Amino acid sequence: MLRQVIAGLGFLSILSAAGPASAADLAARPYTKAPPIAAPVYDWSGFYAGLNGGGGWSHECFTITNVAGVPVNPNSEGCHTANGGVVGGQLGYRWQAGSWVFGLEAQGDWADLKGSNSSLTAIIPYTNQTKIDAIGLFTGQVGYAWNNVLWYVKGGAAVADDKYTSYFNASGSVIYQASETRWGGAVGTGVEVGFAPNWSVAVEYDHLFLGTRSISFRPIAAVTRSDDIKQGVDMATVRVNYRFGGPIIAKY
């Protein structure tokens, strides 16, 4: 019996001595590098809609060409600037390829651009007044993005709703009226910044080339008259857009 106890104690001492040595002989756990952190990259792709507001300036020049149905030598009646506020909305779609961004957009604005000047040709002094009360833009865009900052240029078609009025200086009585919907071209540029998920704000400048059109006035208390009216419009607006879709993508 004693012999068995001594043998058991000897076996336990061998195990206790071998245990630490076995643990020391184990290979160290290999170091594993942490995965890289995903860098967020703003994605400009998708449909968007928004509001805009600002100011506009229209340069208007009148040249009389016909009086009482009789052509006359073209004679300048003078020019003026019609200015005021604009406010409206826009709807568009963009798609992104690398840092390049392409898009299509329709914009419509209510406007109150009004101005006038006294005619340089009238025997009885009268004033020519113009008013633009609506503006539309239908444009394509090309831009370059630095993450959530986008610079773009745009170009396409423009349309304006024009009203013309002439009135005697002394009495204020209206003697001529006319209106038209005038089409032309538009170019512009802007910088847009994404400031929150799906939201962005931009500042934009546009120039509208609306050319020269012959306008026949409706006489109210005078003989008939026609003028060639040249028009160009500048607009500066602040825009806020909401884009439908995810705001960022992950880049490793």
PDB file of C-alpha atoms in Angstrom:
ATOM      1  CA  MET A   1       0.000   0.000   0.000  1.00  0.00           C
ATOM      2  CA  LEU A   2       2.769   2.403   0.933  1.00  0.00           C
ATOM      3  CA  ARG A   3       4.532   1.508  -2.292  1.00  0.00           C
ATOM      4  CA  GLN A   4       1.450   2.491  -4.300  1.00  0.00           C
ATOM      5  CA  VAL A   5       1.136   5.841  -2.495  1.00  0.00           C
ATOM      6  CA  ILE A   6       4.785   6.658  -3.136  1.00  0.00           C
ATOM      7  CA  ALA A   7       4.412   5.767  -6.833  1.00  0.00           C
ATOM      8  CA  GLY A   8       1.326   8.007  -7.137  1.00  0.00           C
ATOM      9  CA  LEU A   9       3.101  10.961  -5.518  1.00  0.00           C
ATOM     10  CA  GLY A  10       6.034  10.494  -7.892  1.00  0.00           C
ATOM     11  CA  PHE A  11       3.708  10.535 -10.917  1.00  0.00           C
ATOM     12  CA  LEU A  12       2.018  13.770  -9.741  1.00  0.00           C
ATOM     13  CA  SER A  13       5.402  15.475  -9.265  1.00  0.00           C
ATOM     14  CA  ILE A  14       6.382  14.562 -12.826  1.00  0.00           C
ATOM     15  CA  LEU A  15       3.125  16.084 -14.188  1.00  0.00           C
ATOM     16  CA  SER A  16       3.551  19.289 -12.178  1.00  0.00           C
ATOM     17  CA  ALA A  17       7.087  19.740 -13.473  1.00  0.00           C
ATOM     18  CA  ALA A  18       6.084  19.045 -17.059  1.00  0.00           C
ATOM     19  CA  GLY A  19       3.097  21.455 -17.021  1.00  0.00           C
ATOM     20  CA  PRO A  20       4.986  24.803 -16.935  1.00  0.00           C
ATOM     21  CA  ALA A  21       7.479  23.577 -19.458  1.00  0.00           C
ATOM     22  CA  SER A  22       4.684  22.654 -21.886  1.00  0.00           C
ATOM     23  CA  ALA A  23       3.025  26.073 -21.502  1.00  0.00           C
ATOM     24  CA  ALA A  24       6.358  27.793 -22.096  1.00  0.00           C
ATOM     25  CA  ASP A  25       6.896  25.742 -25.232  1.00  0.00           C
ATOM     26  CA  LEU A  26       3.616  26.991 -26.831  1.00  0.00           C
ATOM     27  CA  ALA A  27       4.090  29.405 -29.780  1.00  0.00           C
ATOM     28  CA  ALA A  28       3.094  33.065 -29.173  1.00  0.00           C
ATOM     29  CA  ARG A  29      -0.208  34.173 -30.701  1.00  0.00           C
ATOM     30  CA  PRO A  30       0.506  35.905 -34.067  1.00  0.00           C
ATOM     31  CA  TYR A  31      -0.214  39.693 -34.278  1.00  0.00           C
ATOM     32  CA  THR A  32      -3.208  40.533 -36.454  1.00  0.00           C
ATOM     33  CA  LYS A  33      -3.424  44.070 -37.929  1.00  0.00           C
ATOM     34  CA  ALA A  34      -6.766  45.782 -37.356  1.00  0.00           C
ATOM     35  CA  PRO A  35      -8.849  46.256 -40.525  1.00  0.00           C
ATOM     36  CA  PRO A  36      -8.610  49.751 -42.047  1.00  0.00           C
ATOM     37  CA  ILE A  37     -11.303  52.233 -41.141  1.00  0.00           C
ATOM     38  CA  ALA A  38     -13.719  52.949 -43.985  1.00  0.00           C
ATOM     39  CA  ALA A  39     -13.394  56.505 -45.287  1.00  0.00           C
ATOM     40  CA  PRO A  40     -16.804  58.031 -46.100  1.00  0.00           C
ATOM     41  CA  VAL A  41     -17.137  59.398 -49.640  1.00  0.00           C
ATOM     42  CA  TYR A  42     -20.089  61.581 -50.608  1.00  0.00           C
ATOM     43  CA  ASP A  43     -22.189  60.190 -53.443  1.00  0.00           C
ATOM     44  CA  TRP A  44     -23.901  62.769 -55.694  1.00  0.00           C
ATOM     45  CA  SER A  45     -25.873  60.212 -57.722  1.00  0.00           C
ATOM     46  CA  GLY A  46     -29.670  60.146 -57.749  1.00  0.00           C
ATOM     47  CA  PHE A  47     -32.777  62.271 -58.056  1.00  0.00           C
ATOM     48  CA  TYR A  48     -32.981  65.553 -56.161  1.00  0.00           C
ATOM     49  CA  ALA A  49     -35.428  68.403 -55.636  1.00  0.00           C
ATOM     50  CA  GLY A  50     -35.049  71.765 -53.992  1.00  0.00           C
ATOM     51  CA  LEU A  51     -35.836  75.448 -53.625  1.00  0.00           C
ATOM     52  CA  ASN A  52     -33.933  78.531 -54.737  1.00  0.00           C
ATOM     53  CA  GLY A  53     -34.105  82.273 -54.218  1.00  0.00           C
ATOM     54  CA  GLY A  54     -32.099  85.368 -55.042  1.00  0.00           C
ATOM     55  CA  GLY A  55     -32.018  88.263 -57.496  1.00  0.00           C
ATOM     56  CA  GLY A  56     -32.044  88.941 -61.218  1.00  0.00           C
ATOM     57  CA  TRP A  57     -31.045  91.739 -63.612  1.00  0.00           C
ATOM     58  CA  SER A  58     -32.404  92.109 -67.136  1.00  0.00           C
ATOM     59  CA  HIS A  59     -30.839  94.521 -69.638  1.00  0.00           C
ATOM     60  CA  GLU A  60     -33.501  95.813 -72.063  1.00  0.00           C
ATOM     61  CA  CYS A  61     -32.941  97.944 -75.194  1.00  0.00           C
ATOM     62  CA  PHE A  62     -35.744  99.331 -77.431  1.00  0.00           C
ATOM     63  CA  THR A  63     -35.341 100.255 -81.127  1.00  0.00           C
ATOM     64  CA  ILE A  64     -38.432 101.605 -82.860  1.00  0.00           C
ATOM     65  CA  THR A  65     -38.935 100.179 -86.380  1.00  0.00           C
ATOM     66  CA  ASN A  66     -42.561 100.887 -87.357  1.00  0.00           C
ATOM     67  CA  VAL A  67     -45.138 103.605 -86.641  1.00  0.00           C
ATOM     68  CA  ALA A  68     -48.761 103.480 -87.856  1.00  0.00           C
ATOM     69  CA  GLY A  69     -47.912 100.497 -90.056  1.00  0.00           C
ATOM     70  CA  VAL A  70     -45.132 102.404 -91.844  1.00  0.00           C
ATOM     71  CA  PRO A  71     -41.513 101.190 -91.482  1.00  0.00           C
ATOM     72  CA  VAL A  72     -39.130 103.843 -90.167  1.00  0.00           C
ATOM     73  CA  ASN A  73     -35.378 104.018 -89.942  1.00  0.00           C
ATOM     74  CA  PRO A  74     -34.452 102.043 -86.798  1.00  0.00           C
ATOM     75  CA  ASN A  75     -33.996 104.542 -84.009  1.00  0.00           C
ATOM     76  CA  SER A  76     -32.948 103.713 -80.459  1.00  0.00           C
ATOM     77  CA  GLU A  77     -35.441 104.550 -77.742  1.00  0.00           C
ATOM     78  CA  GLY A  78     -32.838 103.808 -75.075  1.00  0.00           C
ATOM     79  CA  CYS A  79     -32.054 101.038 -72.595  1.00  0.00           C
ATOM     80  CA  HIS A  80     -32.703 100.225 -68.957  1.00  0.00           C
ATOM     81  CA  THR A  81     -32.055  97.544 -66.368  1.00  0.00           C
ATOM     82  CA  ALA A  82     -35.010  95.671 -64.906  1.00  0.00           C
ATOM     83  CA  ASN A  83     -34.129  94.128 -61.556  1.00  0.00           C
ATOM     84  CA  GLY A  84     -35.823  92.390 -58.663  1.00  0.00           C
ATOM     85  CA  GLY A  85     -36.195  89.109 -56.839  1.00  0.00           C
ATOM     86  CA  VAL A  86     -36.611  85.528 -58.020  1.00  0.00           C
ATOM     87  CA  VAL A  87     -37.800  82.468 -56.095  1.00  0.00           C
ATOM     88  CA  GLY A  88     -38.685  78.970 -57.249  1.00  0.00           C
ATOM     89  CA  GLY A  89     -37.654  75.339 -57.362  1.00  0.00           C
ATOM     90  CA  GLN A  90     -35.630  72.787 -59.270  1.00  0.00           C
ATOM     91  CA  LEU A  91     -35.819  69.067 -60.022  1.00  0.00           C
ATOM     92  CA  GLY A  92     -33.012  66.986 -61.455  1.00  0.00           C
ATOM     93  CA  TYR A  93     -30.992  63.794 -61.676  1.00  0.00           C
ATOM     94  CA  ARG A  94     -27.239  63.270 -61.344  1.00  0.00           C
ATOM     95  CA  TRP A  95     -24.930  60.326 -61.861  1.00  0.00           C
ATOM     96  CA  GLN A  96     -21.293  60.087 -60.765  1.00  0.00           C
ATOM     97  CA  ALA A  97     -18.272  58.446 -62.423  1.00  0.00           C
ATOM     98  CA  GLY A  98     -15.241  58.735 -60.169  1.00  0.00           C
ATOM     99  CA  SER A  99     -14.937  62.421 -59.305  1.00  0.00           C
ATOM    100  CA  TRP A 100     -16.959  63.534 -62.349  1.00  0.00           C
ATOM    101  CA  VAL A 101     -20.646  64.304 -61.943  1.00  0.00           C
ATOM    102  CA  PHE A 102     -23.182  64.654 -64.779  1.00  0.00           C
ATOM    103  CA  GLY A 103     -26.789  65.778 -64.556  1.00  0.00           C
ATOM    104  CA  LEU A 104     -30.017  67.070 -66.054  1.00  0.00           C
ATOM    105  CA  GLU A 105     -32.213  69.709 -64.400  1.00  0.00           C
ATOM    106  CA  ALA A 106     -35.429  71.689 -64.841  1.00  0.00           C
ATOM    107  CA  GLN A 107     -35.871  74.936 -62.903  1.00  0.00           C
ATOM    108  CA  GLY A 108     -38.855  77.284 -62.649  1.00  0.00           C
ATOM    109  CA  ASP A 109     -38.877  80.664 -60.899  1.00  0.00           C
ATOM    110  CA  TRP A 110     -41.409  83.333 -60.145  1.00  0.00           C
ATOM    111  CA  ALA A 111     -39.766  86.704 -60.881  1.00  0.00           C
ATOM    112  CA  ASP A 112     -40.394  90.399 -60.359  1.00  0.00           C
ATOM    113  CA  LEU A 113     -37.789  92.061 -62.593  1.00  0.00           C
ATOM    114  CA  LYS A 114     -39.046  95.537 -63.404  1.00  0.00           C
ATOM    115  CA  GLY A 115     -37.454  98.649 -64.952  1.00  0.00           C
ATOM    116  CA  SER A 116     -38.122 101.581 -67.269  1.00  0.00           C
ATOM    117  CA  ASN A 117     -36.650 104.495 -69.237  1.00  0.00           C
ATOM    118  CA  SER A 118     -38.038 107.512 -71.074  1.00  0.00           C
ATOM    119  CA  SER A 119     -38.136 107.122 -74.861  1.00  0.00           C
ATOM    120  CA  LEU A 120     -35.426 109.064 -76.667  1.00  0.00           C
ATOM    121  CA  THR A 121     -37.557 109.442 -79.823  1.00  0.00           C
ATOM    122  CA  ALA A 122     -40.996 110.510 -78.588  1.00  0.00           C
ATOM    123  CA  ILE A 123     -42.387 113.958 -79.479  1.00  0.00           C
ATOM    124  CA  ILE A 124     -44.758 113.675 -76.521  1.00  0.00           C
ATOM    125  CA  PRO A 125     -42.597 112.173 -73.744  1.00  0.00           C
ATOM    126  CA  TYR A 126     -43.481 108.617 -72.788  1.00  0.00           C
ATOM    127  CA  THR A 127     -41.782 105.825 -70.831  1.00  0.00           C
ATOM    128  CA  ASN A 128     -41.121 102.218 -71.830  1.00  0.00           C
ATOM    129  CA  GLN A 129     -41.463  99.780 -68.937  1.00  0.00           C
ATOM    130  CA  THR A 130     -40.604  96.076 -68.891  1.00  0.00           C
ATOM    131  CA  LYS A 131     -41.413  93.301 -66.436  1.00  0.00           C
ATOM    132  CA  ILE A 132     -40.308  89.666 -66.336  1.00  0.00           C
ATOM    133  CA  ASP A 133     -42.616  87.662 -64.068  1.00  0.00           C
ATOM    134  CA  ALA A 134     -41.434  84.084 -64.721  1.00  0.00           C
ATOM    135  CA  ILE A 135     -38.214  82.317 -65.778  1.00  0.00           C
ATOM    136  CA  GLY A 136     -37.557  78.693 -66.707  1.00  0.00           C
ATOM    137  CA  LEU A 137     -34.289  76.801 -67.300  1.00  0.00           C
ATOM    138  CA  PHE A 138     -33.779  73.364 -68.861  1.00  0.00           C
ATOM    139  CA  THR A 139     -30.097  72.460 -68.599  1.00  0.00           C
ATOM    140  CA  GLY A 140     -27.434  69.784 -68.556  1.00  0.00           C
ATOM    141  CA  GLN A 141     -24.616  69.782 -65.990  1.00  0.00           C
ATOM    142  CA  VAL A 142     -20.980  68.685 -65.819  1.00  0.00           C
ATOM    143  CA  GLY A 143     -19.182  68.905 -62.486  1.00  0.00           C
ATOM    144  CA  TYR A 144     -16.158  67.784 -60.493  1.00  0.00           C
ATOM    145  CA  ALA A 145     -16.501  66.640 -56.884  1.00  0.00           C
ATOM    146  CA  TRP A 146     -14.072  66.825 -53.982  1.00  0.00           C
ATOM    147  CA  ASN A 147     -15.983  64.464 -51.697  1.00  0.00           C
ATOM    148  CA  ASN A 148     -18.928  66.585 -50.446  1.00  0.00           C
ATOM    149  CA  VAL A 149     -17.949  69.714 -52.433  1.00  0.00           C
ATOM    150  CA  LEU A 150     -19.134  69.925 -56.051  1.00  0.00           C
ATOM    151  CA  TRP A 151     -18.244  72.568 -58.643  1.00  0.00           C
ATOM    152  CA  TYR A 152     -20.342  72.433 -61.813  1.00  0.00           C
ATOM    153  CA  VAL A 153     -21.143  74.238 -65.043  1.00  0.00           C
ATOM    154  CA  LYS A 154     -24.504  74.078 -66.785  1.00  0.00           C
ATOM    155  CA  GLY A 155     -26.023  75.037 -70.115  1.00  0.00           C
ATOM    156  CA  GLY A 156     -29.196  74.640 -72.123  1.00  0.00           C
ATOM    157  CA  ALA A 157     -32.468  76.412 -72.869  1.00  0.00           C
ATOM    158  CA  ALA A 158     -34.094  79.362 -71.108  1.00  0.00           C
ATOM    159  CA  VAL A 159     -37.567  80.888 -71.292  1.00  0.00           C
ATOM    160  CA  ALA A 160     -38.959  84.127 -69.874  1.00  0.00           C
ATOM    161  CA  ASP A 161     -42.457  85.598 -69.600  1.00  0.00           C
ATOM    162  CA  ASP A 162     -42.216  89.285 -70.641  1.00  0.00           C
ATOM    163  CA  LYS A 163     -44.646  92.186 -70.353  1.00  0.00           C
ATOM    164  CA  TYR A 164     -44.109  95.597 -71.952  1.00  0.00           C
ATOM    165  CA  THR A 165     -45.980  98.829 -71.196  1.00  0.00           C
ATOM    166  CA  SER A 166     -45.608 102.392 -72.492  1.00  0.00           C
ATOM    167  CA  TYR A 167     -47.248 105.349 -70.734  1.00  0.00           C
ATOM    168  CA  PHE A 168     -47.232 109.134 -71.013  1.00  0.00           C
ATOM    169  CA  ASN A 169     -44.847 110.772 -68.552  1.00  0.00           C
ATOM    170  CA  ALA A 170     -47.170 113.654 -67.743  1.00  0.00           C
ATOM    171  CA  SER A 171     -50.372 111.744 -67.017  1.00  0.00           C
ATOM    172  CA  GLY A 172     -49.242 108.182 -66.460  1.00  0.00           C
ATOM    173  CA  SER A 173     -51.849 107.020 -68.983  1.00  0.00           C
ATOM    174  CA  VAL A 174     -50.999 103.718 -70.659  1.00  0.00           C
ATOM    175  CA  ILE A 175     -50.735 104.022 -74.452  1.00  0.00           C
ATOM    176  CA  TYR A 176     -49.136 100.701 -75.509  1.00  0.00           C
ATOM    177  CA  GLN A 177     -49.016  97.167 -74.154  1.00  0.00           C
ATOM    178  CA  ALA A 178     -47.508  93.867 -75.312  1.00  0.00           C
ATOM    179  CA  SER A 179     -46.494  90.497 -73.894  1.00  0.00           C
ATOM    180  CA  GLU A 180     -44.549  87.461 -75.084  1.00  0.00           C
ATOM    181  CA  THR A 181     -42.934  84.191 -74.058  1.00  0.00           C
ATOM    182  CA  ARG A 182     -39.309  84.472 -75.128  1.00  0.00           C
ATOM    183  CA  TRP A 183     -36.956  81.482 -75.581  1.00  0.00           C
ATOM    184  CA  GLY A 184     -33.166  81.571 -75.635  1.00  0.00           C
ATOM    185  CA  GLY A 185     -30.065  79.944 -74.208  1.00  0.00           C
ATOM    186  CA  ALA A 186     -28.559  79.768 -70.722  1.00  0.00           C
ATOM    187  CA  VAL A 187     -25.128  79.114 -69.203  1.00  0.00           C
ATOM    188  CA  GLY A 188     -24.212  79.036 -65.542  1.00  0.00           C
ATOM    189  CA  THR A 189     -21.904  77.792 -62.830  1.00  0.00           C
ATOM    190  CA  GLY A 190     -22.207  76.952 -59.157  1.00  0.00           C
ATOM    191  CA  VAL A 191     -20.602  75.438 -56.066  1.00  0.00           C
ATOM    192  CA  GLU A 192     -22.615  72.964 -53.988  1.00  0.00           C
ATOM    193  CA  VAL A 193     -21.748  71.557 -50.543  1.00  0.00           C
ATOM    194  CA  GLY A 194     -23.297  68.517 -48.875  1.00  0.00           C
ATOM    195  CA  PHE A 195     -23.794  69.552 -45.239  1.00  0.00           C
ATOM    196  CA  ALA A 196     -25.999  66.747 -43.855  1.00  0.00           C
ATOM    197  CA  PRO A 197     -27.241  63.327 -44.973  1.00  0.00           C
ATOM    198  CA  ASN A 198     -29.027  63.893 -48.307  1.00  0.00           C
ATOM    199  CA  TRP A 199     -28.984  67.709 -47.923  1.00  0.00           C
ATOM    200  CA  SER A 200     -26.843  70.224 -49.829  1.00  0.00           C
ATOM    201  CA  VAL A 201     -26.660  73.979 -50.313  1.00  0.00           C
ATOM    202  CA  ALA A 202     -25.328  75.835 -53.366  1.00  0.00           C
ATOM    203  CA  VAL A 203     -24.671  79.283 -54.759  1.00  0.00           C
ATOM    204  CA  GLU A 204     -25.218  79.686 -58.505  1.00  0.00           C
ATOM    205  CA  TYR A 205     -24.871  82.310 -61.237  1.00  0.00           C
ATOM    206  CA  ASP A 206     -26.677  82.085 -64.596  1.00  0.00           C
ATOM    207  CA  HIS A 207     -26.761  84.223 -67.738  1.00  0.00           C
ATOM    208  CA  LEU A 208     -29.698  84.014 -70.150  1.00  0.00           C
ATOM    209  CA  PHE A 209     -29.170  84.913 -73.809  1.00  0.00           C
ATOM    210  CA  LEU A 210     -32.648  85.965 -74.931  1.00  0.00           C
ATOM    211  CA  GLY A 211     -31.655  87.824 -78.093  1.00  0.00           C
ATOM    212  CA  THR A 212     -33.641  90.438 -80.037  1.00  0.00           C
ATOM    213  CA  ARG A 213     -37.314  90.076 -80.960  1.00  0.00           C
ATOM    214  CA  SER A 214     -39.664  92.313 -82.964  1.00  0.00           C
ATOM    215  CA  ILE A 215     -42.640  93.252 -80.775  1.00  0.00           C
ATOM    216  CA  SER A 216     -45.872  94.784 -82.089  1.00  0.00           C
ATOM    217  CA  PHE A 217     -47.602  96.827 -79.386  1.00  0.00           C
ATOM    218  CA  ARG A 218     -51.351  96.901 -78.903  1.00  0.00           C
ATOM    219  CA  PRO A 219     -52.345 100.565 -79.127  1.00  0.00           C
ATOM    220  CA  ILE A 220     -54.686 101.861 -76.439  1.00  0.00           C
ATOM    221  CA  ALA A 221     -54.798 105.580 -77.179  1.00  0.00           C
ATOM    222  CA  ALA A 222     -52.277 106.002 -79.982  1.00  0.00           C
ATOM    223  CA  VAL A 223     -51.237 104.741 -83.415  1.00  0.00           C
ATOM    224  CA  THR A 224     -49.688 101.305 -83.864  1.00  0.00           C
ATOM    225  CA  ARG A 225     -45.988 100.819 -83.161  1.00  0.00           C
ATOM    226  CA  SER A 226     -43.341  98.080 -83.384  1.00  0.00           C
ATOM    227  CA  ASP A 227     -39.944  97.817 -81.666  1.00  0.00           C
ATOM    228  CA  ASP A 228     -36.988  95.471 -81.771  1.00  0.00           C
ATOM    229  CA  ILE A 229     -36.347  94.656 -78.100  1.00  0.00           C
ATOM    230  CA  LYS A 230     -33.012  93.166 -77.067  1.00  0.00           C
ATOM    231  CA  GLN A 231     -32.889  91.283 -73.768  1.00  0.00           C
ATOM    232  CA  GLY A 232     -30.343  89.517 -71.567  1.00  0.00           C
ATOM    233  CA  VAL A 233     -30.816  88.308 -67.981  1.00  0.00           C
ATOM    234  CA  ASP A 234     -28.390  87.578 -65.134  1.00  0.00           C
ATOM    235  CA  MET A 235     -29.429  85.601 -62.045  1.00  0.00           C
ATOM    236  CA  ALA A 236     -27.683  84.900 -58.728  1.00  0.00           C
ATOM    237  CA  THR A 237     -29.383  82.405 -56.417  1.00  0.00           C
ATOM    238  CA  VAL A 238     -28.911  80.330 -53.278  1.00  0.00           C
ATOM    239  CA  ARG A 239     -30.232  76.784 -53.630  1.00  0.00           C
ATOM    240  CA  VAL A 240     -31.081  74.051 -51.109  1.00  0.00           C
ATOM    241  CA  ASN A 241     -31.472  70.492 -52.431  1.00  0.00           C
ATOM    242  CA  TYR A 242     -32.662  67.191 -50.982  1.00  0.00           C
ATOM    243  CA  ARG A 243     -31.310  64.087 -52.729  1.00  0.00           C
ATOM    244  CA  PHE A 244     -33.239  60.821 -52.636  1.00  0.00           C
ATOM    245  CA  GLY A 245     -30.930  57.927 -51.734  1.00  0.00           C
ATOM    246  CA  GLY A 246     -27.963  57.168 -49.432  1.00  0.00           C
ATOM    247  CA  PRO A 247     -25.692  60.118 -48.660  1.00  0.00           C
ATOM    248  CA  ILE A 248     -22.310  58.315 -48.594  1.00  0.00           C
ATOM    249  CA  ILE A 249     -20.499  55.238 -49.778  1.00  0.00           C
ATOM    250  CA  ALA A 250     -17.599  53.496 -47.984  1.00  0.00           C
ATOM    251  CA  LYS A 251     -14.133  53.586 -49.520  1.00  0.00           C
ATOM    252  CA  TYR A 252     -11.283  51.405 -48.152  1.00  0.00           C
TER     253      TYR A 252
END
